[in-house]
Amino acid sequence: MTSPPESPAVGPRTTDRLAALVDDIREAVERGLPPDATAHLVGERLAPHLGAPDLLAPEQCEGDTARYRQHLLHAEADGSFSLVSLVWLPGQSTSVHDHVSWCVTGVHRGEEHERRYRLVPASGGAPARLTATEDAVNPVGAVCGFAPPGDIHRVWNGCSHKAVSLHVYGADVSRLGSSVRRVYDLPADH
């Protein structure tokens, strides 16, 4: 008796445009530049694809009523970068957090709201706290990038419909599970 043939592994569906975007990101990352410069180059590669109807498959834009949802679109074999889509239903948000690596985000659909923070260390008996440094409302096509340190923020969908954003991280989130390094549970400007 012979064993049935093994089924091929099923991975995330890749559109032709998504495959081209991955190639563009790979070319930028392979330059081996410092994190800030890499994030800038990756942002330039991401921007032309945002909002294109043929970029993502429908299942890569599916949300979850319990919390924002992450869809892994690509993890480079050598761990040098990952690409995910984050799907936000109205009112969904992250905690205040920072990242394990450089990060580039681009809004594909809807709006993504962001508040960036600076950590104020404990001093003179006062506890450490976070102070807001910037608020942004990012529409379709908006791209931003940053690298640790100085990457503390909170992100949310403040519009009345679904938002979808693409996030590129200089790490393998398929192994790590997330790009979040630390969640901040400190007093913060809201």
Coordinates of C-alpha atoms in Angstrom, one line a residue:
M1 CA 0.0 0.0 0.0
T2 CA 1.4 3.4 -0.9
S3 CA 0.9 6.6 1.0
P4 CA -1.2 9.4 -0.6
P5 CA 0.8 12.2 -2.0
E6 CA 1.5 15.1 0.4
S7 CA -0.6 18.2 -0.1
P8 CA 1.4 21.3 -0.9
A9 CA 1.7 23.8 1.9
V10 CA -0.8 26.5 1.5
G11 CA 0.5 30.0 2.2
P12 CA -0.9 33.5 1.8
R13 CA -2.4 34.2 -1.6
T14 CA -0.2 36.6 -3.6
T15 CA -1.5 38.8 -6.3
D16 CA 0.8 39.9 -9.1
R17 CA 1.0 43.4 -7.7
L18 CA 1.8 42.1 -4.2
A19 CA 4.6 40.0 -5.7
A20 CA 6.0 43.1 -7.4
L21 CA 5.8 45.0 -4.1
V22 CA 7.7 42.3 -2.3
D23 CA 10.4 42.4 -5.0
D24 CA 10.6 46.2 -4.6
I25 CA 10.9 45.9 -0.8
R26 CA 13.6 43.2 -1.1
E27 CA 15.7 45.4 -3.4
A28 CA 15.5 48.2 -0.9
V29 CA 16.3 46.0 2.1
E30 CA 19.2 44.3 0.3
R31 CA 21.1 47.6 0.1
G32 CA 22.1 47.1 3.7
L33 CA 21.6 50.7 4.7
P34 CA 21.0 52.0 8.3
P35 CA 17.5 51.5 9.6
D36 CA 16.2 55.0 9.0
A37 CA 17.5 55.0 5.4
T38 CA 16.0 51.6 4.8
A39 CA 12.6 52.7 6.2
H40 CA 12.7 55.7 3.8
L41 CA 13.5 53.5 0.8
V42 CA 10.9 50.9 1.7
G43 CA 8.3 53.7 2.1
E44 CA 9.1 55.0 -1.5
R45 CA 8.6 51.4 -2.8
L46 CA 5.3 51.0 -0.9
A47 CA 3.6 54.3 -1.8
P48 CA 2.8 53.6 -5.5
H49 CA 0.9 50.4 -4.6
L50 CA -1.4 51.9 -1.9
G51 CA -5.1 52.0 -2.9
A52 CA -4.6 49.8 -5.9
P53 CA -7.6 47.4 -6.2
D54 CA -5.4 44.5 -7.4
L55 CA -2.9 44.6 -4.5
L56 CA -4.7 42.4 -1.9
A57 CA -7.0 39.4 -2.2
P58 CA -10.4 39.9 -0.5
E59 CA -9.4 37.5 2.4
Q60 CA -6.4 39.8 3.2
C61 CA -8.9 42.6 3.9
E62 CA -11.1 40.7 6.3
G63 CA -11.5 42.2 9.8
D64 CA -12.4 40.7 13.2
T65 CA -15.0 42.2 15.4
A66 CA -13.0 41.5 18.6
R67 CA -9.8 43.4 17.6
Y68 CA -7.8 44.6 14.7
R69 CA -6.6 41.8 12.6
Q70 CA -3.1 41.1 11.1
H71 CA -2.7 39.1 7.9
L72 CA 0.8 38.0 7.1
L73 CA 1.4 38.7 3.4
H74 CA 5.1 37.8 3.2
A75 CA 8.0 36.9 5.5
E76 CA 11.4 37.0 3.8
A77 CA 13.2 33.6 4.1
D78 CA 16.3 35.2 5.7
G79 CA 14.2 37.1 8.3
S80 CA 15.2 40.5 6.9
F81 CA 11.6 41.8 6.5
S82 CA 7.9 41.0 6.8
L83 CA 4.9 42.5 5.2
V84 CA 1.4 42.4 6.8
S85 CA -1.9 44.0 6.2
L86 CA -3.7 45.2 9.3
V87 CA -7.5 45.5 9.1
W88 CA -9.2 47.9 11.5
L89 CA -12.9 48.0 12.1
P90 CA -14.2 51.4 13.4
G91 CA -12.9 52.2 16.9
Q92 CA -10.3 49.4 17.0
S93 CA -6.8 50.4 18.3
T94 CA -3.5 49.2 19.5
S95 CA -2.1 49.7 22.9
V96 CA 0.8 52.2 23.3
H97 CA 3.8 50.3 22.1
D98 CA 7.2 50.3 20.3
H99 CA 8.8 47.9 17.9
V100 CA 11.6 45.3 17.5
S101 CA 12.8 46.9 14.3
W102 CA 12.4 49.7 11.7
C103 CA 8.8 49.9 10.5
V104 CA 7.0 51.5 7.5
T105 CA 3.2 51.9 7.3
G106 CA 1.0 52.9 4.4
V107 CA -2.7 53.3 4.3
H108 CA -4.4 51.2 1.7
R109 CA -8.1 51.9 2.6
G110 CA -9.8 54.3 5.0
E111 CA -7.8 56.3 7.6
E112 CA -5.3 55.4 10.2
H113 CA -5.0 57.7 13.2
E114 CA -1.7 57.8 15.1
R115 CA -0.4 59.4 18.3
R116 CA 3.4 59.3 18.9
Y117 CA 4.9 59.6 22.3
R118 CA 8.2 60.4 24.0
L119 CA 9.2 58.5 27.2
V120 CA 9.9 60.9 30.0
P121 CA 12.1 59.0 32.6
A122 CA 11.3 59.0 36.3
S123 CA 12.9 61.9 38.0
G124 CA 12.8 63.6 41.4
G125 CA 10.3 61.2 42.7
A126 CA 7.9 61.6 39.8
P127 CA 7.2 58.4 37.9
A128 CA 8.1 57.8 34.3
R129 CA 5.4 58.9 31.9
L130 CA 4.6 59.3 28.2
T131 CA 4.1 62.7 26.6
A132 CA 2.4 63.0 23.2
T133 CA 4.7 64.5 20.5
E134 CA 2.6 64.2 17.4
D135 CA -0.9 63.4 16.2
A136 CA -1.6 62.3 12.6
V137 CA -4.6 61.3 10.5
N138 CA -3.2 59.3 7.6
P139 CA -5.5 58.9 4.6
V140 CA -5.2 56.5 1.7
G141 CA -1.7 56.7 0.2
A142 CA -0.1 58.2 3.3
V143 CA 3.3 56.5 4.2
C144 CA 5.4 56.9 7.4
G145 CA 8.4 55.1 8.6
F146 CA 10.6 55.1 11.7
A147 CA 13.2 53.1 13.6
P148 CA 13.8 52.5 17.3
P149 CA 14.4 54.4 19.5
G150 CA 11.7 57.0 19.2
D151 CA 9.0 54.7 17.8
I152 CA 6.5 54.7 20.7
H153 CA 2.9 55.2 19.4
R154 CA -0.7 54.1 19.5
V155 CA -2.7 53.5 16.3
W156 CA -6.5 53.4 15.7
N157 CA -9.3 53.5 13.2
G158 CA -11.1 56.8 13.9
C159 CA -13.3 56.7 10.8
S160 CA -16.8 55.1 10.4
H161 CA -15.7 52.3 8.1
K162 CA -13.1 49.6 7.7
A163 CA -9.4 50.7 7.4
V164 CA -6.6 48.6 5.9
S165 CA -3.0 49.5 6.2
L166 CA 0.2 47.7 5.1
H167 CA 3.1 47.4 7.5
V168 CA 6.6 46.4 6.6
Y169 CA 8.9 45.4 9.5
G170 CA 12.6 44.8 9.5
A171 CA 12.0 41.5 11.3
D172 CA 10.3 38.1 10.7
V173 CA 6.9 38.5 12.3
S174 CA 6.0 34.9 11.2
R175 CA 8.5 33.7 13.9
L176 CA 8.0 36.6 16.4
G177 CA 4.2 36.7 16.1
S178 CA 4.2 40.5 16.3
S179 CA 6.4 43.5 15.7
V180 CA 5.7 44.8 19.2
R181 CA 8.7 45.0 21.4
R182 CA 7.1 46.5 24.5
V183 CA 3.7 47.7 25.6
Y184 CA 3.7 50.8 27.8
D185 CA 1.4 50.9 30.8
L186 CA 2.4 54.3 32.0
P187 CA 0.5 57.6 32.5
A188 CA 0.2 59.1 29.0
D189 CA -1.3 62.2 27.3
H190 CA -4.4 60.9 25.6

